[in-house]
Coordinates of C-alpha atoms and ligand atoms in Angstrom, one line a residue:
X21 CA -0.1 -35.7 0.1
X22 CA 3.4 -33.7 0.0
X23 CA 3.3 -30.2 -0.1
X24 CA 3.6 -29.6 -3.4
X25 CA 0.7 -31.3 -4.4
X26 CA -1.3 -29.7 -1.2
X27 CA -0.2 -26.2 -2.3
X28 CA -1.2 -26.7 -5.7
X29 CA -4.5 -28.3 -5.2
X30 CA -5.3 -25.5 -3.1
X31 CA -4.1 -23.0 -5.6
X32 CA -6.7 -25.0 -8.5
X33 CA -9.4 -24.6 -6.3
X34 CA -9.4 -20.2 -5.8
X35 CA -8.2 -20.5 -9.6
X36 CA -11.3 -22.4 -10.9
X37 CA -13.5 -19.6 -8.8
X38 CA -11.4 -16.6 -9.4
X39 CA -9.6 -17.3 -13.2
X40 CA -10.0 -13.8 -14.5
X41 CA -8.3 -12.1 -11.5
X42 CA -5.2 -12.2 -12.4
X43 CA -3.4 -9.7 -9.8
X44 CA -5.8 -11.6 -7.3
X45 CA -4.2 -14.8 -7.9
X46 CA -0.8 -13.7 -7.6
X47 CA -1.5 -12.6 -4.3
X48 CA -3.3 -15.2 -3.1
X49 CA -0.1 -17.7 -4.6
X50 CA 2.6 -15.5 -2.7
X51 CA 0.8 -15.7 0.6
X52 CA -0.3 -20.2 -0.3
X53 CA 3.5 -21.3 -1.1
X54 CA 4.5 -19.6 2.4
X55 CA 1.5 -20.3 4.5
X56 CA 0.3 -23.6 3.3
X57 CA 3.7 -25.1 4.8
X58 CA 3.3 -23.7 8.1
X59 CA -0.4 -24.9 8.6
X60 CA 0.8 -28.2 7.8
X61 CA 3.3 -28.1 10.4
X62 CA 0.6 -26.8 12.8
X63 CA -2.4 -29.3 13.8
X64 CA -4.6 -26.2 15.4
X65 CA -4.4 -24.9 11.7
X66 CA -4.7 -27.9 10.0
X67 CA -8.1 -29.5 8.1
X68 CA -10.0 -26.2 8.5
X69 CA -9.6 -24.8 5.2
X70 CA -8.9 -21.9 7.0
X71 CA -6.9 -19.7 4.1
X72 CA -9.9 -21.4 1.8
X73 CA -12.4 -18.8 4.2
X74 CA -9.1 -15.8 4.0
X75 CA -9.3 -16.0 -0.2
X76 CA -12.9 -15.2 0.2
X77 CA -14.3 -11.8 0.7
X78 CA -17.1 -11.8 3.3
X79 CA -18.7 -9.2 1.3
X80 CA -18.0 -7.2 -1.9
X81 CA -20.2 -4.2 -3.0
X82 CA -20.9 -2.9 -6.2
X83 CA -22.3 0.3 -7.1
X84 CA -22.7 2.9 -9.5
X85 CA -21.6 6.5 -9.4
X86 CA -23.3 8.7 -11.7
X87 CA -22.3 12.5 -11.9
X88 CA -22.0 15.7 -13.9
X89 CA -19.5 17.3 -15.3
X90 CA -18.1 20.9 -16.3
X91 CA -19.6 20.5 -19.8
X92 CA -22.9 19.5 -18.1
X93 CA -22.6 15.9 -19.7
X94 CA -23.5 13.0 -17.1
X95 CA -21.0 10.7 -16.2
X96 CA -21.1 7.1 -15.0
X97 CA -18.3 5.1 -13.0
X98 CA -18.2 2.3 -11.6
X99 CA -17.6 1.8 -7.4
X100 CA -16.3 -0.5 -5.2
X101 CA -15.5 -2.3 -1.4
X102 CA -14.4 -5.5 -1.3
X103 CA -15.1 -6.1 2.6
X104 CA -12.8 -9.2 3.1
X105 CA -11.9 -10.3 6.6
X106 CA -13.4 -8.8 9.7
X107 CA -11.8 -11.3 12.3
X108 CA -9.5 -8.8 14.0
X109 CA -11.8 -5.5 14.3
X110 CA -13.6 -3.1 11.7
X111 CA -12.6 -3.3 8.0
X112 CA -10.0 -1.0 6.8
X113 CA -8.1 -0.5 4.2
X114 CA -7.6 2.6 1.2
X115 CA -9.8 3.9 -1.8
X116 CA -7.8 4.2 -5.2
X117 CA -9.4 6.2 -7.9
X118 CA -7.5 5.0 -11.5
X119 CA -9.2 3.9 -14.5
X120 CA -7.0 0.9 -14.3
X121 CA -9.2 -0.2 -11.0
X122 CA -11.5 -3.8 -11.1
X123 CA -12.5 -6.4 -9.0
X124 CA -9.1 -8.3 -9.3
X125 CA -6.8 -5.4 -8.6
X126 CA -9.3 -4.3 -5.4
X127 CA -9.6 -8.2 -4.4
X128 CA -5.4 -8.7 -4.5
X129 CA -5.2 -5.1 -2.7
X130 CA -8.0 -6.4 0.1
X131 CA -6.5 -9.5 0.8
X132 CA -3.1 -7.9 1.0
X133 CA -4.4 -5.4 3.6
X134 CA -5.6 -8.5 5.9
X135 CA -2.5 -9.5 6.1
X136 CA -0.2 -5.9 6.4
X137 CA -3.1 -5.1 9.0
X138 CA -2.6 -7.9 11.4
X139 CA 1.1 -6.9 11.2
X140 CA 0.6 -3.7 12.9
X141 CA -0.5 -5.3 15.7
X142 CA -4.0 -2.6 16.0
X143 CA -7.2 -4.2 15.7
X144 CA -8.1 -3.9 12.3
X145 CA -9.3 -5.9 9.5
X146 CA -8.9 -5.8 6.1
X147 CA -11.0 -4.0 3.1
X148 CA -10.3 -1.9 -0.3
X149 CA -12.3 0.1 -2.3
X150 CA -12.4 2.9 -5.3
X151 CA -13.2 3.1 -8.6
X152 CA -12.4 3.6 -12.7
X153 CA -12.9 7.4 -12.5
X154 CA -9.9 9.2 -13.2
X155 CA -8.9 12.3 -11.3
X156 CA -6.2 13.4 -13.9
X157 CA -7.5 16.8 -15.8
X158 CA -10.7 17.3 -13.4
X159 CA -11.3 20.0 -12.2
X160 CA -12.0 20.4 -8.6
X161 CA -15.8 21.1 -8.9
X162 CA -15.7 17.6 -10.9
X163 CA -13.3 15.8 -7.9
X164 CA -16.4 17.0 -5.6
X165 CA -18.8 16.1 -7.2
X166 CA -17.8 12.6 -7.6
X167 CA -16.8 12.1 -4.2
X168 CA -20.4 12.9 -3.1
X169 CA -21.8 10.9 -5.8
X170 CA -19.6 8.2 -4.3
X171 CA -20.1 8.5 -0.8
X172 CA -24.1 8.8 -1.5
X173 CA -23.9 4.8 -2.0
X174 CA -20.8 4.1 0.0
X175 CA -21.9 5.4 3.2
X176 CA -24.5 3.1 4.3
X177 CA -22.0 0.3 4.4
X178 CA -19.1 2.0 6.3
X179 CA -19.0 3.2 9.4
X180 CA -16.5 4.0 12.2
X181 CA -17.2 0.4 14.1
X182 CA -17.6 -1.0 10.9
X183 CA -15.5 -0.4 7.8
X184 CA -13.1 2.6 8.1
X185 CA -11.7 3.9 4.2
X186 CA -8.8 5.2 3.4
X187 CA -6.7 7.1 0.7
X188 CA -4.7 5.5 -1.5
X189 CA -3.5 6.2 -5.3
X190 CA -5.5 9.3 -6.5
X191 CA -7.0 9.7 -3.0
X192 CA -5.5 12.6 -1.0
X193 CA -6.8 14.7 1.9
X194 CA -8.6 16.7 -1.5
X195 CA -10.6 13.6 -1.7
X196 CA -11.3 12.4 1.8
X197 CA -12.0 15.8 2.6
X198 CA -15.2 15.6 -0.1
X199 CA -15.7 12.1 1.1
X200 CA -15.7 12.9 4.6
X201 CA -18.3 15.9 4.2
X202 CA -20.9 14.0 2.3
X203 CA -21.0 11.1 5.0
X204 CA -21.4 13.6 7.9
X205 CA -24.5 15.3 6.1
X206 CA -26.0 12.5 5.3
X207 CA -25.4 10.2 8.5
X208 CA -26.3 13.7 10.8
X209 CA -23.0 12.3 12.9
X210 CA -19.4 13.3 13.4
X211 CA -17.1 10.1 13.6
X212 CA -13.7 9.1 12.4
X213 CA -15.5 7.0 9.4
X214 CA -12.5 8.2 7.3
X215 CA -9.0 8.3 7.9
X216 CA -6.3 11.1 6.4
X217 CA -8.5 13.6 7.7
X218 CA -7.4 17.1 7.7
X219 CA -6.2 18.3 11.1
X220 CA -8.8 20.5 11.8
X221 CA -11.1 17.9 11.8
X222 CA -9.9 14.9 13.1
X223 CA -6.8 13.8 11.1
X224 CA -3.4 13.1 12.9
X225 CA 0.3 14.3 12.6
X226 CA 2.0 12.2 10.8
X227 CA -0.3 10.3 8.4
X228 CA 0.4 12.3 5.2
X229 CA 4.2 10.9 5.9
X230 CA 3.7 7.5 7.2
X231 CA 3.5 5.1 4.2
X232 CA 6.8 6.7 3.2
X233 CA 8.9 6.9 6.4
X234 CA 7.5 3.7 7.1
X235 CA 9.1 1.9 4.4
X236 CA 12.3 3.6 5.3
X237 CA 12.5 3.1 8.7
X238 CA 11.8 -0.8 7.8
X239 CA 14.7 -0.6 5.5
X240 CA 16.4 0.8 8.2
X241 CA 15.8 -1.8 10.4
X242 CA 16.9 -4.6 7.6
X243 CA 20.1 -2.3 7.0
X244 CA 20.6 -2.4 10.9
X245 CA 19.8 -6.2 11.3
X246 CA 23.4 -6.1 9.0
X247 CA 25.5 -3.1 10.5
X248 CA 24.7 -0.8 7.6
X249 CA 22.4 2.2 7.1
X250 CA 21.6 4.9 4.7
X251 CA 24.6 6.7 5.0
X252 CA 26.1 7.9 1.7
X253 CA 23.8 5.4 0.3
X254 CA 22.6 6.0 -3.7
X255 CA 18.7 5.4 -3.6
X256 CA 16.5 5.0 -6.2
X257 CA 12.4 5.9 -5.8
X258 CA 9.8 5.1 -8.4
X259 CA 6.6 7.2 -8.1
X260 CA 6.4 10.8 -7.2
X261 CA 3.3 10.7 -4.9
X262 CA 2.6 10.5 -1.2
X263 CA 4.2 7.3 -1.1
X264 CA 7.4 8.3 -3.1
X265 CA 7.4 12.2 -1.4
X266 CA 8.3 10.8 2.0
X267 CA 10.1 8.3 1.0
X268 CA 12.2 10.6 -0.3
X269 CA 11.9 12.9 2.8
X270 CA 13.0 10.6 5.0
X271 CA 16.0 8.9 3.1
X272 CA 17.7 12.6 2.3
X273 CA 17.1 13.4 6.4
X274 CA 19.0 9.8 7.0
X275 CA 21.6 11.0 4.9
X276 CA 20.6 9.1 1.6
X277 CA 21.2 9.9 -1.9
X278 CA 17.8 10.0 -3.8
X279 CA 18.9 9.9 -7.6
X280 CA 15.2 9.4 -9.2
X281 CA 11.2 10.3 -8.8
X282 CA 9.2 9.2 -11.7
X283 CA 5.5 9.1 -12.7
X284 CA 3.3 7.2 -15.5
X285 CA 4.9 9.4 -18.2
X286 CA 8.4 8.1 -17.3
X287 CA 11.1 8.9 -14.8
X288 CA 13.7 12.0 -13.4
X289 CA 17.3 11.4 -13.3
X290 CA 19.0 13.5 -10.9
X291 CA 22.9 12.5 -10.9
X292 CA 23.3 15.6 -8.2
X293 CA 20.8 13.8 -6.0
X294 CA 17.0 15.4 -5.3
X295 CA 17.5 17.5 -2.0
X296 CA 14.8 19.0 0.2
X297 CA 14.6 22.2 -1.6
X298 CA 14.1 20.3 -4.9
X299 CA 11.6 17.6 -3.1
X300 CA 9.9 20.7 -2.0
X301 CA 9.4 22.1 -5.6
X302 CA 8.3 18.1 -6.6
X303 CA 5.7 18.0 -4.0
X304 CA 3.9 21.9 -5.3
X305 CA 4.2 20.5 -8.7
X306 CA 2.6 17.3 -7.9
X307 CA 0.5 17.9 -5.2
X308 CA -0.7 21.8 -6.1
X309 CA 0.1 22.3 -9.5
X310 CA -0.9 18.5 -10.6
X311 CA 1.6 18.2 -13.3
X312 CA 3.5 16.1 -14.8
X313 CA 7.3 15.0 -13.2
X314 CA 9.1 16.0 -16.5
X315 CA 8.4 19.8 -15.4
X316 CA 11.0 18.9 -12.6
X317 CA 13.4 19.8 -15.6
X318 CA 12.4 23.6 -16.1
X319 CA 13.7 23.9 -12.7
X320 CA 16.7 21.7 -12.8
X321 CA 18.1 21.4 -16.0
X322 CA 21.3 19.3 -15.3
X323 CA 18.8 16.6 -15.0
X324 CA 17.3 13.9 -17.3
X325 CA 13.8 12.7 -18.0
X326 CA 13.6 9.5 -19.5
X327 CA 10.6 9.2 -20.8
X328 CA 7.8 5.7 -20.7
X329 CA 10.3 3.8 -18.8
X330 CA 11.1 2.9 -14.9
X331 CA 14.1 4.0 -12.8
X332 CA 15.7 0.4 -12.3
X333 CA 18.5 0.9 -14.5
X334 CA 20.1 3.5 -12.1
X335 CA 23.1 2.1 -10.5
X336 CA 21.9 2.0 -6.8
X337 CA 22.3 0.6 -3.3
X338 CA 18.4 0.9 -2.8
X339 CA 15.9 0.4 -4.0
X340 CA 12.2 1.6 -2.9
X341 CA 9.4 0.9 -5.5
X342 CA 6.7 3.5 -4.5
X343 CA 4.1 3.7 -7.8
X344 CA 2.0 0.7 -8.4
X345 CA 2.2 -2.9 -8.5
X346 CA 4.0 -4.9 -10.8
X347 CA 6.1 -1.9 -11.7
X348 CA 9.8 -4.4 -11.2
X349 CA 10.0 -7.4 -13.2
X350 CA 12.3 -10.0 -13.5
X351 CA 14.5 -8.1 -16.1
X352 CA 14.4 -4.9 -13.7
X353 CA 15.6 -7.6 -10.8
X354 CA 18.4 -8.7 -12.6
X355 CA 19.8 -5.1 -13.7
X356 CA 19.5 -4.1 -10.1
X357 CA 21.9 -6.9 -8.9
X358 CA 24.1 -6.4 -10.9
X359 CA 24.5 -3.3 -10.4
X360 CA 25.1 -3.8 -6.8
X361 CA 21.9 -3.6 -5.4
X362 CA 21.7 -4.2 -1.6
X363 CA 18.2 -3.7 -0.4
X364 CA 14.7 -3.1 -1.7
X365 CA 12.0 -2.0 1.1
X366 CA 8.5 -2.0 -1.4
X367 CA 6.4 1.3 -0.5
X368 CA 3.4 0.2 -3.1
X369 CA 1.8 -2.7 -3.2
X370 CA 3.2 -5.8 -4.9
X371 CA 5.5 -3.7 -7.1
X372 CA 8.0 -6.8 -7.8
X373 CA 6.4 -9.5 -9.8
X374 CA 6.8 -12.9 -8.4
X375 CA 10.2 -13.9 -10.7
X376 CA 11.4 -10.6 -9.5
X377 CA 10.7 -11.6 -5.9
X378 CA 12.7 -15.2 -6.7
X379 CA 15.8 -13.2 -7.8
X380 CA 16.2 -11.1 -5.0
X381 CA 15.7 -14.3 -2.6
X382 CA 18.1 -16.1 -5.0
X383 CA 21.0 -13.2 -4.6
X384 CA 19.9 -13.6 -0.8
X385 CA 19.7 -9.4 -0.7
X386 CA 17.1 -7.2 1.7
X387 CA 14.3 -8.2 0.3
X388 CA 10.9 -6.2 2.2
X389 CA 6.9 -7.1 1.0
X390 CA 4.8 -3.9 0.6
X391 CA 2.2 -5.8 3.0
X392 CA 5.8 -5.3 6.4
X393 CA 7.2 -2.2 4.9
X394 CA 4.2 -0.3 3.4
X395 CA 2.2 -0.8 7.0
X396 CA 3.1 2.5 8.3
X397 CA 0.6 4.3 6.5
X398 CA -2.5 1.7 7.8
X399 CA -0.6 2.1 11.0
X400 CA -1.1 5.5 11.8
X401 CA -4.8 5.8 10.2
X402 CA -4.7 3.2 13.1
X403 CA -3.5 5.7 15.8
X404 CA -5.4 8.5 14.0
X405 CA -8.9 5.9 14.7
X406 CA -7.4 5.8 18.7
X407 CA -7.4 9.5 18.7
X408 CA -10.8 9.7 17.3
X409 CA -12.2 7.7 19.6
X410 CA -9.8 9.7 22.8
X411 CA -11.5 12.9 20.9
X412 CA -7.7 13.8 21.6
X413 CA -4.5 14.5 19.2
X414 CA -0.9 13.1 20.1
X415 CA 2.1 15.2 19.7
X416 CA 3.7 15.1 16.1
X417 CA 7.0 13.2 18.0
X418 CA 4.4 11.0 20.0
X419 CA 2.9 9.7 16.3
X420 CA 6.2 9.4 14.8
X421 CA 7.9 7.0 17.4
X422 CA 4.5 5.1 17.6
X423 CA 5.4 4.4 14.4
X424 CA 9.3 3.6 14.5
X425 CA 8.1 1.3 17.3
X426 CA 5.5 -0.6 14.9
X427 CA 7.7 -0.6 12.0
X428 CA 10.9 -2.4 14.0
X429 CA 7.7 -4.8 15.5
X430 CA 7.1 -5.8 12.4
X431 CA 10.8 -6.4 11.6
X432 CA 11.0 -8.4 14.6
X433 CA 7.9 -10.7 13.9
X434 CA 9.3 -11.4 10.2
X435 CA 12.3 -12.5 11.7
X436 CA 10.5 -15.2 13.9
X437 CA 8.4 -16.4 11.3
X438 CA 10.9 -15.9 8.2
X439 CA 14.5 -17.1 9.1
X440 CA 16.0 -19.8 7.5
X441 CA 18.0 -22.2 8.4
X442 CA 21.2 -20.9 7.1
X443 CA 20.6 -17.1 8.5
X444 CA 19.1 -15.8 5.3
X445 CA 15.9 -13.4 6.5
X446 CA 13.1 -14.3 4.1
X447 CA 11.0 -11.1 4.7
X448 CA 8.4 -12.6 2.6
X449 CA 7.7 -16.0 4.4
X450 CA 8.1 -14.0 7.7
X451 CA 4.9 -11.0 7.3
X452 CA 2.7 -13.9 5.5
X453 CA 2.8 -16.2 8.8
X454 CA 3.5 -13.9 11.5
X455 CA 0.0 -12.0 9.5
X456 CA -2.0 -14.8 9.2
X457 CA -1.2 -16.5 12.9
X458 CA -3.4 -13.8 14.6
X459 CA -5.9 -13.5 12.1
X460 CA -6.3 -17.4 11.9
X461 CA -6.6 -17.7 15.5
X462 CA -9.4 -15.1 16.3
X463 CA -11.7 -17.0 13.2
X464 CA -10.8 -20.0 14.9
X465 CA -12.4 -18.5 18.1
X466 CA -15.3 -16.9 16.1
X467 CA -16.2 -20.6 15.2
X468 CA -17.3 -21.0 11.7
X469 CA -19.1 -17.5 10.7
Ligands
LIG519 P1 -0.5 8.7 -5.4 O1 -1.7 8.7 -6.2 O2 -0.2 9.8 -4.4 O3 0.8 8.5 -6.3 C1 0.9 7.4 -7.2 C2 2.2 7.6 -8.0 O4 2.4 6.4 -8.7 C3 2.1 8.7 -9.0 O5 3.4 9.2 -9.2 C4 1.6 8.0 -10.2 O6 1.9 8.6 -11.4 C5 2.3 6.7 -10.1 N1 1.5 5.6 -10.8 C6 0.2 5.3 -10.5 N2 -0.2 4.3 -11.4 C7 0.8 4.1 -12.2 C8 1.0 3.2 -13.3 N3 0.0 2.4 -13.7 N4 2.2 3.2 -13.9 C9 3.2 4.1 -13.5 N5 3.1 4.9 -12.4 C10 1.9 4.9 -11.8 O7 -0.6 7.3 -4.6 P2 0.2 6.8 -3.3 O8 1.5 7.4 -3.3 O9 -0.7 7.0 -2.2 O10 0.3 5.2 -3.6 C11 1.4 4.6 -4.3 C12 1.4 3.1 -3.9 O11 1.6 3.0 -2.5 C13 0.2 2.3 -4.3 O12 0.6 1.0 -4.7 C14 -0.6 2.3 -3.1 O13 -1.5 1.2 -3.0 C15 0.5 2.1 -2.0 N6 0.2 2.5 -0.7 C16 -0.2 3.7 -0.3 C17 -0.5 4.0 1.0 C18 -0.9 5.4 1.4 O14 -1.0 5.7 2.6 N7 -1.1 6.4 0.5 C19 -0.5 3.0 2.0 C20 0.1 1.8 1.6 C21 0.4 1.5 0.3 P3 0.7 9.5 -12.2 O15 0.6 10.7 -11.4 O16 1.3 9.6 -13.6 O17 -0.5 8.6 -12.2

């Protein structure tokens, strides 16, 4: 059978059981059209429908969350963990709280984390969870007493040896911090259960910053890997969260240019460029004040909001998608190229839709997956799990070069598994192999389980 045929076939199958998905499936097809090749190359990988046992969870929970709120009316959400591949150590991966969350969006997110987990080289396996509740206009008596209503199911299938949440979009240390205090009353124990704890109790230096410097320092790398840097460079961000925030940290201390922030309302144009004073003001409007990015304005009137839309007209040299996934189509690909785009390092996950994937590849740029460039952040609840356990804290420099070091590992194993023949790094083929080599082998060891 040629590989067409074999990749297709294999793609029927997981659509015939998984159909309505659809941010699944795209997942799942990214990963098949770059894997599929290399198991057939590889006899110890071949006939053991081994990425037919990765596509399936090995568990997925469903619960509901019933709560009260301010007005005294009772509330019911829906939660989630999707517990997918346990081969490499206890299940980790983030919680997201947006009413746009289902069973597709957590399954694509899950099986993404498998992969971006065996990156990092720390023994962790790959899970995602959350919910449709919306944080946006609660109050913080509501955000609490959701998260216990949540955790009052959740906990009795996590725990620290076993499944290890996360935050992730509308999940901050607000929310772990409710999270966290349920499970120690009601399991009697203190553990490192969550990670993006506060530092008082347990958290580590550096995690509210890693997803973002991580998916600078990768572009960094990628820039390197060509003699260039961020130097002078014009950068364009999408989303104004934690993500986005130290993205944006990182790229003005590298001597970047960041020229937008943007939210679900629409985007900031700041020709000037956003420096750390006015990053500062973003992050208290955003992360104390909980408003909208537009209010950037009031402070800075010289620049624009442009309202419902992305940032990807900007002329740029960068580009670092940091809000959601599929937020860069094809169109947005195109505008960005020819506009003289050289790089784009994804901080969310699967921000670029597939055709916007093909044109990057096509114009041969810097082209970075969320699951290489976004790993900082799993990374360091990584190191933050090692400290638990050393019931010890690392240095803030210690955490940070831990990281560096991870991120340019990273770099280095999609260049093993992802250079073509002519040169061209294909970042993509690269983190789906080099991920899926150790994760295949240890279920290969396991036996079939
Ligand atoms: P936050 O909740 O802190 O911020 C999310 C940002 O994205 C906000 O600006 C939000 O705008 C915007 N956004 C969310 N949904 C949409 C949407 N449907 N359309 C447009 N904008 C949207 O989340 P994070 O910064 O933590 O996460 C951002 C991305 O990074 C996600 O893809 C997440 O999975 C990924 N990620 C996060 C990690 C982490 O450590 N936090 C680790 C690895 C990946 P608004 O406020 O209007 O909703």
């Amino acid at each position: 059978m040629c590989m067409k045929s074999n990749i297709e076939s294999f793609l029927d199958l997981v659509k015939e059981r998984n159909g309505h998905e659809p941010e699944f499936l795209q997942a799942v097809e990214e990963v098949a059209e770059t894997v599929i090749p290399y198991i057939i190359e590889n006899d110890i990988y071949y006939g053991k429908n081994i990425l037919l046992r990765m596509v399936e969870p090995e568990r997925v929970i469903t619960f509901r969350v019933c709560w009260v709120d301010d007005q005294g009316e009772i509330r019911v959400n829906r939660g989630y963990r999707i517990q997918m591949n346990s081969a490499i150590g206890p299940y980790k991966g983030g919680l997201r709280f947006h009413p746009t969350v289902n069973m597709s969006i957590l399954k694509f997110l899950a099986f993404e984390q498998v992969f971006k987990n065996s990156l990092t080289t720390l023994p962790m396996g790959g899970g995602k969870g959350g919910s449709d509740f919306d944080p946006k206009g609660k109050s913080d008596n509501e955000i609490m007493r959701f998260c216990h209503a949540f955790m009052s199911e959740l906990f009795r299938h996590i725990g620290h040896n076993t499944d290890v949440p996360a935050g992730d979009i509308g999940v901050g240390a607000r929310e772990i911090g409710f999270l966290f205090g349920m499970y120690k009353k009601i399991s009697n124990g203190f553990t490192g259960v969550l990670t993006g704890k506060g530092m008082s109790w347990g958290g580590s230096l550096i995690r509210p910053e890693a997803t973002g410097y991580g998916t600078v320092y990768f572009a960094q790398k990628m820039l390197e890997n060509k003699g260039d840097n961020f130097e002078g460079k014009n950068v364009v961000i999408s989303g104004s969260g934690n993500v986005a925030q130290y993205a944006a940290e990182k790229v003005i201390q590298l001597g970047g240019k960041v020229l937008t922030l943007s939210d679900s309302s629409g985007y900031i144009y700041d020709a000037e460029g956003i420096n750390i004073e006015k990053l500062a003001f973003v992050m208290q409007l955003k992360n104390e004040k909980r408003a909208r990015i537009s209010e950037y304005l009031e402070a800075y009137p010289n620049a624009e909001f442009i309202k419902g839309k992305t940032p990807w007209d900007i002329k740029c040299d960068i580009a670092l998608p940091c809000a959601t996934q599929n937020e860069l189509n094809e169109e947005d690909a195109n505008i960005l190229l020819n506009n003289g785009c050289i790089c784009v390092s994804e901080g969310a996950n699967m921000p670029s839709t597939k055709d916007a994937i093909t044109a990057f590849h096509k114009a041969k740029i810097l082209f970075a997956p969320g699951k290489a460039s976004n790993a900082g952040g799993v990374a360091t609840s990584g190191l933050e799990m090692t400290q638990n356990s050393l019931r010890f804290n690392w240095t803030r420099e210690e955490v940070d070069l831990k990281l560096k070091d991870i991120m340019s590992n990273i770099h280095d194993a999609c260049i093993e598994y992802g250079k073509d023949e002519d040169g061209y790094i294909d970042y993509v083929k690269g983190a789906n192999i080099a991920g899926f080599v150790k994760v295949a082998d240890a279920m290969l060891a396991q036996g079939i389980v």
